[in-house]
């Protein structure tokens, strides 16, 4: 059966996701992306084309079937981003420009403040089967906070470093797995659409999360190369993919997006003024209570 309207394609996609029929999921991602592209809805088109590219690029069996179509999808993604840069990438570029004025410690503080805002969401996600490691983020953020100010006990450093490595390995394993495309796994949010693990890939968020963990741990326990500090992560709390998936409102007009954008640049001003440990810890503690979506 050929489905010609966007609503029908979205319903078919949802059914395929619930069945975990990933070949059909890939097919519908591509068709929906093409449909939105024809309609001139760039943000929506980019979301579905990127989901297609991520899915088929992560499964050999799918890539073998969709290789030529994936090449076409990548061309469309490049073309669309040149015509209309996604909001999250615009903010990431602004972050990188501002970060040029910061020293290494200040850059890492900025990244850690963003990471602290994921704690509540990760706690909810940790209730999903195979996502248990995510529940450790709150503790990991506290270790990083103490470490940036040289407050980790010397006799505990080895054990703490091992805990951070285990956390990094555990989250990486999830990020590199089909779990990120499993829409049967949902974080239920009262009175709004559920959050799904794939939403964490907003702005290449899973990659930049891992890079932030790496940079922070190396700064504390060894030394960090400036090139390993990926400032794009400071803008990954926008979680724009959640809104591209669930809303037809321009993301920059979403209240939660406005709030997070304001926090991103308020954090820049905060770290630029070299906050003391008490001020920084207070801000982290407040951020741990935030639900990003």
mmCIF file of C-alpha atoms in Angstrom:
data_model
loop_
_atom_site.group_PDB
_atom_site.id
_atom_site.type_symbol
_atom_site.label_atom_id
_atom_site.label_comp_id
_atom_site.label_asym_id
_atom_site.label_seq_id
_atom_site.Cartn_x
_atom_site.Cartn_y
_atom_site.Cartn_z
ATOM 1 C CA UNK A 1 0.000 0.000 0.000
ATOM 2 C CA UNK A 2 1.334 3.438 -0.968
ATOM 3 C CA UNK A 3 0.759 6.141 1.638
ATOM 4 C CA UNK A 4 0.684 9.605 0.118
ATOM 5 C CA UNK A 5 -0.129 11.962 2.996
ATOM 6 C CA UNK A 6 2.153 12.982 5.865
ATOM 7 C CA UNK A 7 -0.345 12.035 8.558
ATOM 8 C CA UNK A 8 -0.637 8.520 7.181
ATOM 9 C CA UNK A 9 3.137 8.176 7.004
ATOM 10 C CA UNK A 10 3.510 9.336 10.602
ATOM 11 C CA UNK A 11 0.901 6.796 11.751
ATOM 12 C CA UNK A 12 2.676 4.056 9.817
ATOM 13 C CA UNK A 13 5.992 5.097 11.348
ATOM 14 C CA UNK A 14 4.543 4.928 14.850
ATOM 15 C CA UNK A 15 3.199 1.432 14.213
ATOM 16 C CA UNK A 16 6.568 0.267 12.844
ATOM 17 C CA UNK A 17 8.357 1.751 15.858
ATOM 18 C CA UNK A 18 6.061 -0.070 18.265
ATOM 19 C CA UNK A 19 6.733 -3.347 16.411
ATOM 20 C CA UNK A 20 10.482 -2.590 16.366
ATOM 21 C CA UNK A 21 10.395 -3.213 12.613
ATOM 22 C CA UNK A 22 13.503 -1.164 11.871
ATOM 23 C CA UNK A 23 13.521 -1.695 8.122
ATOM 24 C CA UNK A 24 10.055 -0.161 7.907
ATOM 25 C CA UNK A 25 11.050 2.548 10.383
ATOM 26 C CA UNK A 26 13.960 3.499 8.105
ATOM 27 C CA UNK A 27 11.689 3.524 5.061
ATOM 28 C CA UNK A 28 9.165 5.818 6.735
ATOM 29 C CA UNK A 29 11.846 8.149 8.111
ATOM 30 C CA UNK A 30 13.093 8.669 4.565
ATOM 31 C CA UNK A 31 9.620 9.113 3.078
ATOM 32 C CA UNK A 32 8.565 11.579 5.766
ATOM 33 C CA UNK A 33 11.815 13.508 5.394
ATOM 34 C CA UNK A 34 11.289 13.735 1.631
ATOM 35 C CA UNK A 35 7.691 14.837 2.173
ATOM 36 C CA UNK A 36 8.644 17.663 4.546
ATOM 37 C CA UNK A 37 11.475 18.689 2.219
ATOM 38 C CA UNK A 38 9.027 19.071 -0.670
ATOM 39 C CA UNK A 39 6.771 21.165 1.561
ATOM 40 C CA UNK A 40 9.676 23.465 2.454
ATOM 41 C CA UNK A 41 9.548 22.486 6.139
ATOM 42 C CA UNK A 42 13.315 22.331 6.594
ATOM 43 C CA UNK A 43 13.515 21.677 10.337
ATOM 44 C CA UNK A 44 11.090 18.746 10.172
ATOM 45 C CA UNK A 45 12.777 17.389 7.030
ATOM 46 C CA UNK A 46 16.192 17.516 8.681
ATOM 47 C CA UNK A 47 14.906 15.728 11.762
ATOM 48 C CA UNK A 48 13.551 12.737 9.834
ATOM 49 C CA UNK A 49 16.424 12.568 7.354
ATOM 50 C CA UNK A 50 18.905 12.600 10.232
ATOM 51 C CA UNK A 51 16.941 9.868 12.020
ATOM 52 C CA UNK A 52 17.105 7.823 8.804
ATOM 53 C CA UNK A 53 20.859 8.393 8.453
ATOM 54 C CA UNK A 54 21.518 7.545 12.127
ATOM 55 C CA UNK A 55 19.464 4.370 11.985
ATOM 56 C CA UNK A 56 20.794 2.879 8.758
ATOM 57 C CA UNK A 57 24.340 4.017 9.531
ATOM 58 C CA UNK A 58 24.222 2.116 12.819
ATOM 59 C CA UNK A 59 22.966 -1.228 11.477
ATOM 60 C CA UNK A 60 24.938 -3.112 8.825
ATOM 61 C CA UNK A 61 21.866 -5.048 7.701
ATOM 62 C CA UNK A 62 19.993 -1.815 7.009
ATOM 63 C CA UNK A 63 22.934 -0.010 5.447
ATOM 64 C CA UNK A 64 23.324 -2.796 2.899
ATOM 65 C CA UNK A 65 19.718 -2.192 1.815
ATOM 66 C CA UNK A 66 19.673 1.608 1.980
ATOM 67 C CA UNK A 67 23.252 2.631 1.060
ATOM 68 C CA UNK A 68 22.357 4.590 -2.090
ATOM 69 C CA UNK A 69 19.348 6.190 -0.435
ATOM 70 C CA UNK A 70 21.503 7.140 2.536
ATOM 71 C CA UNK A 71 23.936 8.913 0.201
ATOM 72 C CA UNK A 72 20.978 10.865 -1.196
ATOM 73 C CA UNK A 73 19.672 11.636 2.290
ATOM 74 C CA UNK A 74 23.093 12.960 3.335
ATOM 75 C CA UNK A 75 23.154 15.222 0.274
ATOM 76 C CA UNK A 76 19.725 16.571 1.215
ATOM 77 C CA UNK A 77 20.821 17.125 4.825
ATOM 78 C CA UNK A 78 23.842 19.122 3.669
ATOM 79 C CA UNK A 79 21.719 21.125 1.250
ATOM 80 C CA UNK A 80 19.028 21.879 3.835
ATOM 81 C CA UNK A 81 21.528 22.904 6.507
ATOM 82 C CA UNK A 82 23.180 25.309 4.081
ATOM 83 C CA UNK A 83 19.810 26.864 3.277
ATOM 84 C CA UNK A 84 18.453 26.915 6.840
ATOM 85 C CA UNK A 85 20.861 26.188 9.686
ATOM 86 C CA UNK A 86 19.014 24.370 12.498
ATOM 87 C CA UNK A 87 18.452 26.404 15.646
ATOM 88 C CA UNK A 88 20.604 24.162 17.827
ATOM 89 C CA UNK A 89 23.582 24.493 15.460
ATOM 90 C CA UNK A 90 23.191 28.258 15.406
ATOM 91 C CA UNK A 91 23.407 28.299 19.206
ATOM 92 C CA UNK A 92 26.345 25.875 19.178
ATOM 93 C CA UNK A 93 28.237 28.225 16.860
ATOM 94 C CA UNK A 94 27.532 31.153 19.176
ATOM 95 C CA UNK A 95 28.770 29.095 22.132
ATOM 96 C CA UNK A 96 32.030 28.213 20.379
ATOM 97 C CA UNK A 97 32.605 31.850 19.495
ATOM 98 C CA UNK A 98 32.085 33.003 23.092
ATOM 99 C CA UNK A 99 34.225 30.172 24.464
ATOM 100 C CA UNK A 100 37.244 31.682 22.748
ATOM 101 C CA UNK A 101 37.315 34.225 25.600
ATOM 102 C CA UNK A 102 37.438 31.518 28.317
ATOM 103 C CA UNK A 103 40.304 29.593 29.857
ATOM 104 C CA UNK A 104 40.291 25.798 30.157
ATOM 105 C CA UNK A 105 38.697 25.712 33.607
ATOM 106 C CA UNK A 106 35.944 28.120 32.591
ATOM 107 C CA UNK A 107 35.139 26.094 29.471
ATOM 108 C CA UNK A 108 34.807 22.927 31.545
ATOM 109 C CA UNK A 109 32.662 24.725 34.103
ATOM 110 C CA UNK A 110 30.318 25.810 31.310
ATOM 111 C CA UNK A 111 30.045 22.228 30.040
ATOM 112 C CA UNK A 112 29.463 20.877 33.541
ATOM 113 C CA UNK A 113 26.632 23.310 34.199
ATOM 114 C CA UNK A 114 24.884 21.985 31.090
ATOM 115 C CA UNK A 115 25.531 18.394 32.167
ATOM 116 C CA UNK A 116 24.023 19.083 35.594
ATOM 117 C CA UNK A 117 20.713 20.005 33.936
ATOM 118 C CA UNK A 118 20.462 16.481 32.531
ATOM 119 C CA UNK A 119 20.492 14.836 35.972
ATOM 120 C CA UNK A 120 16.730 14.743 36.516
ATOM 121 C CA UNK A 121 16.004 13.527 32.984
ATOM 122 C CA UNK A 122 18.691 10.837 33.277
ATOM 123 C CA UNK A 123 17.209 9.702 36.601
ATOM 124 C CA UNK A 124 13.859 9.135 34.896
ATOM 125 C CA UNK A 125 15.560 7.425 31.943
ATOM 126 C CA UNK A 126 17.404 5.082 34.323
ATOM 127 C CA UNK A 127 14.068 3.418 35.120
ATOM 128 C CA UNK A 128 13.980 2.028 31.581
ATOM 129 C CA UNK A 129 15.378 -1.501 31.084
ATOM 130 C CA UNK A 130 19.096 -1.356 30.165
ATOM 131 C CA UNK A 131 19.360 2.352 30.989
ATOM 132 C CA UNK A 132 20.190 1.864 34.677
ATOM 133 C CA UNK A 133 23.653 3.449 34.308
ATOM 134 C CA UNK A 134 22.019 6.798 33.534
ATOM 135 C CA UNK A 135 20.968 7.072 37.179
ATOM 136 C CA UNK A 136 24.607 7.603 38.150
ATOM 137 C CA UNK A 137 24.836 11.015 36.471
ATOM 138 C CA UNK A 138 23.908 12.980 39.594
ATOM 139 C CA UNK A 139 26.828 11.450 41.492
ATOM 140 C CA UNK A 140 29.218 11.830 38.526
ATOM 141 C CA UNK A 141 28.365 15.544 38.258
ATOM 142 C CA UNK A 142 29.151 15.933 41.966
ATOM 143 C CA UNK A 143 32.533 14.251 41.464
ATOM 144 C CA UNK A 144 33.317 16.586 38.577
ATOM 145 C CA UNK A 145 32.220 19.621 40.593
ATOM 146 C CA UNK A 146 34.517 18.722 43.486
ATOM 147 C CA UNK A 147 37.304 17.813 41.078
ATOM 148 C CA UNK A 148 37.265 21.154 39.279
ATOM 149 C CA UNK A 149 37.903 22.872 42.598
ATOM 150 C CA UNK A 150 40.509 20.339 43.799
ATOM 151 C CA UNK A 151 38.231 19.007 46.528
ATOM 152 C CA UNK A 152 38.402 15.267 45.820
ATOM 153 C CA UNK A 153 40.016 13.327 48.655
ATOM 154 C CA UNK A 154 43.363 11.924 47.515
ATOM 155 C CA UNK A 155 42.675 8.477 48.958
ATOM 156 C CA UNK A 156 39.360 8.284 47.044
ATOM 157 C CA UNK A 157 40.562 9.478 43.643
ATOM 158 C CA UNK A 158 41.397 6.052 42.241
ATOM 159 C CA UNK A 159 37.979 4.624 43.103
ATOM 160 C CA UNK A 160 36.192 7.720 41.823
ATOM 161 C CA UNK A 161 38.085 7.616 38.533
ATOM 162 C CA UNK A 162 37.043 3.969 38.147
ATOM 163 C CA UNK A 163 33.397 4.878 38.795
ATOM 164 C CA UNK A 164 33.533 7.592 36.154
ATOM 165 C CA UNK A 165 35.106 5.193 33.642
ATOM 166 C CA UNK A 166 32.379 2.628 34.334
ATOM 167 C CA UNK A 167 29.710 5.302 33.862
ATOM 168 C CA UNK A 168 31.321 6.440 30.606
ATOM 169 C CA UNK A 169 31.510 2.877 29.299
ATOM 170 C CA UNK A 170 27.904 2.185 30.322
ATOM 171 C CA UNK A 171 26.449 5.251 28.645
ATOM 172 C CA UNK A 172 28.599 4.765 25.531
ATOM 173 C CA UNK A 173 27.317 1.206 25.219
ATOM 174 C CA UNK A 174 23.732 2.471 25.228
ATOM 175 C CA UNK A 175 24.450 5.367 22.866
ATOM 176 C CA UNK A 176 26.050 3.001 20.333
ATOM 177 C CA UNK A 177 23.199 0.485 20.454
ATOM 178 C CA UNK A 178 19.821 -0.038 18.840
ATOM 179 C CA UNK A 179 18.304 1.063 22.155
ATOM 180 C CA UNK A 180 18.584 4.630 20.879
ATOM 181 C CA UNK A 181 16.103 3.795 18.121
ATOM 182 C CA UNK A 182 13.725 1.802 20.339
ATOM 183 C CA UNK A 183 10.595 3.931 20.675
ATOM 184 C CA UNK A 184 8.939 1.396 22.974
ATOM 185 C CA UNK A 185 11.228 2.827 25.665
ATOM 186 C CA UNK A 186 9.652 6.077 26.833
ATOM 187 C CA UNK A 187 10.069 8.497 29.697
ATOM 188 C CA UNK A 188 6.502 9.451 30.557
ATOM 189 C CA UNK A 189 5.998 13.171 31.229
ATOM 190 C CA UNK A 190 2.669 14.374 32.699
ATOM 191 C CA UNK A 191 0.425 16.272 30.261
ATOM 192 C CA UNK A 192 2.795 16.145 27.300
ATOM 193 C CA UNK A 193 4.427 13.796 24.820
ATOM 194 C CA UNK A 194 6.799 11.182 26.207
ATOM 195 C CA UNK A 195 10.558 11.615 25.898
ATOM 196 C CA UNK A 196 12.417 8.864 24.015
ATOM 197 C CA UNK A 197 16.157 8.080 24.099
ATOM 198 C CA UNK A 198 16.603 9.198 20.480
ATOM 199 C CA UNK A 199 15.781 12.755 21.595
ATOM 200 C CA UNK A 200 19.177 12.822 23.337
ATOM 201 C CA UNK A 201 20.807 12.878 19.905
ATOM 202 C CA UNK A 202 19.715 16.499 19.417
ATOM 203 C CA UNK A 203 22.668 18.490 18.119
ATOM 204 C CA UNK A 204 24.800 15.306 18.200
ATOM 205 C CA UNK A 205 24.211 15.381 21.938
ATOM 206 C CA UNK A 206 25.251 11.813 22.685
ATOM 207 C CA UNK A 207 28.628 12.343 21.000
ATOM 208 C CA UNK A 208 29.240 15.640 22.771
ATOM 209 C CA UNK A 209 28.106 14.207 26.122
ATOM 210 C CA UNK A 210 30.810 11.547 25.862
ATOM 211 C CA UNK A 211 33.347 14.186 24.853
ATOM 212 C CA UNK A 212 32.406 16.304 27.893
ATOM 213 C CA UNK A 213 32.814 13.345 30.264
ATOM 214 C CA UNK A 214 36.198 12.627 28.688
ATOM 215 C CA UNK A 215 37.435 16.218 28.943
ATOM 216 C CA UNK A 216 36.257 16.694 32.522
ATOM 217 C CA UNK A 217 37.761 13.436 33.763
ATOM 218 C CA UNK A 218 41.068 14.056 32.010
ATOM 219 C CA UNK A 219 41.293 17.576 33.447
ATOM 220 C CA UNK A 220 40.758 16.209 36.958
ATOM 221 C CA UNK A 221 42.852 13.043 36.887
ATOM 222 C CA UNK A 222 45.461 13.689 34.211
ATOM 223 C CA UNK A 223 45.555 16.603 31.788
ATOM 224 C CA UNK A 224 43.263 17.603 28.973
ATOM 225 C CA UNK A 225 44.214 18.671 25.472
ATOM 226 C CA UNK A 226 42.390 21.868 24.517
ATOM 227 C CA UNK A 227 41.298 20.202 21.250
ATOM 228 C CA UNK A 228 39.400 17.588 23.273
ATOM 229 C CA UNK A 229 37.087 20.208 24.771
ATOM 230 C CA UNK A 230 34.008 20.219 22.535
ATOM 231 C CA UNK A 231 32.056 23.316 23.493
ATOM 232 C CA UNK A 232 29.043 22.321 21.384
ATOM 233 C CA UNK A 233 27.813 20.320 24.373
ATOM 234 C CA UNK A 234 26.988 23.548 26.224
ATOM 235 C CA UNK A 235 24.002 23.895 23.848
ATOM 236 C CA UNK A 236 22.853 20.253 23.884
ATOM 237 C CA UNK A 237 20.377 20.867 26.703
ATOM 238 C CA UNK A 238 18.091 22.423 24.097
ATOM 239 C CA UNK A 239 16.972 18.892 23.132
ATOM 240 C CA UNK A 240 15.457 20.256 19.949
ATOM 241 C CA UNK A 241 14.747 16.810 18.492
ATOM 242 C CA UNK A 242 12.039 16.338 21.117
ATOM 243 C CA UNK A 243 10.219 19.390 19.711
ATOM 244 C CA UNK A 244 10.895 18.569 16.054
ATOM 245 C CA UNK A 245 9.256 15.209 16.767
ATOM 246 C CA UNK A 246 6.320 16.318 18.903
ATOM 247 C CA UNK A 247 5.435 19.878 17.875
ATOM 248 C CA UNK A 248 4.784 21.983 14.780
ATOM 249 C CA UNK A 249 5.819 25.187 16.570
ATOM 250 C CA UNK A 250 9.105 26.769 15.492
ATOM 251 C CA UNK A 251 11.548 25.517 18.139
ATOM 252 C CA UNK A 252 12.861 28.985 18.936
ATOM 253 C CA UNK A 253 9.329 29.885 20.052
ATOM 254 C CA UNK A 254 8.997 26.930 22.450
ATOM 255 C CA UNK A 255 9.007 28.199 26.081
ATOM 256 C CA UNK A 256 11.422 25.486 27.259
ATOM 257 C CA UNK A 257 13.800 26.281 24.392
ATOM 258 C CA UNK A 258 13.724 29.974 25.308
ATOM 259 C CA UNK A 259 14.457 29.109 28.946
ATOM 260 C CA UNK A 260 17.378 26.847 28.076
ATOM 261 C CA UNK A 261 18.845 29.317 25.590
ATOM 262 C CA UNK A 262 18.808 31.967 28.309
ATOM 263 C CA UNK A 263 20.495 29.591 30.765
ATOM 264 C CA UNK A 264 23.227 28.723 28.248
ATOM 265 C CA UNK A 265 24.366 32.319 27.882
ATOM 266 C CA UNK A 266 23.770 33.178 31.549
ATOM 267 C CA UNK A 267 26.188 30.342 32.350
ATOM 268 C CA UNK A 268 28.777 31.935 30.076
ATOM 269 C CA UNK A 269 28.563 35.193 32.021
ATOM 270 C CA UNK A 270 28.678 33.250 35.288
ATOM 271 C CA UNK A 271 31.847 31.274 34.545
ATOM 272 C CA UNK A 272 33.526 34.278 32.930
ATOM 273 C CA UNK A 273 33.432 35.928 36.363
ATOM 274 C CA UNK A 274 35.395 33.038 37.966
ATOM 275 C CA UNK A 275 32.800 31.774 40.486
ATOM 276 C CA UNK A 276 34.054 30.372 43.797
ATOM 277 C CA UNK A 277 33.294 26.795 44.793
ATOM 278 C CA UNK A 278 30.258 27.661 46.912
ATOM 279 C CA UNK A 279 28.590 29.711 44.171
ATOM 280 C CA UNK A 280 29.288 27.075 41.541
ATOM 281 C CA UNK A 281 27.974 24.237 43.722
ATOM 282 C CA UNK A 282 24.791 26.191 44.472
ATOM 283 C CA UNK A 283 24.160 26.658 40.768
ATOM 284 C CA UNK A 284 24.779 22.972 40.070
ATOM 285 C CA UNK A 285 22.409 21.989 42.882
ATOM 286 C CA UNK A 286 19.653 24.163 41.419
ATOM 287 C CA UNK A 287 20.245 22.847 37.923
ATOM 288 C CA UNK A 288 19.967 19.227 39.068
ATOM 289 C CA UNK A 289 16.290 19.919 39.864
ATOM 290 C CA UNK A 290 15.447 21.084 36.326
ATOM 291 C CA UNK A 291 13.443 18.956 33.893
ATOM 292 C CA UNK A 292 14.681 19.994 30.473
ATOM 293 C CA UNK A 293 11.538 19.063 28.532
#
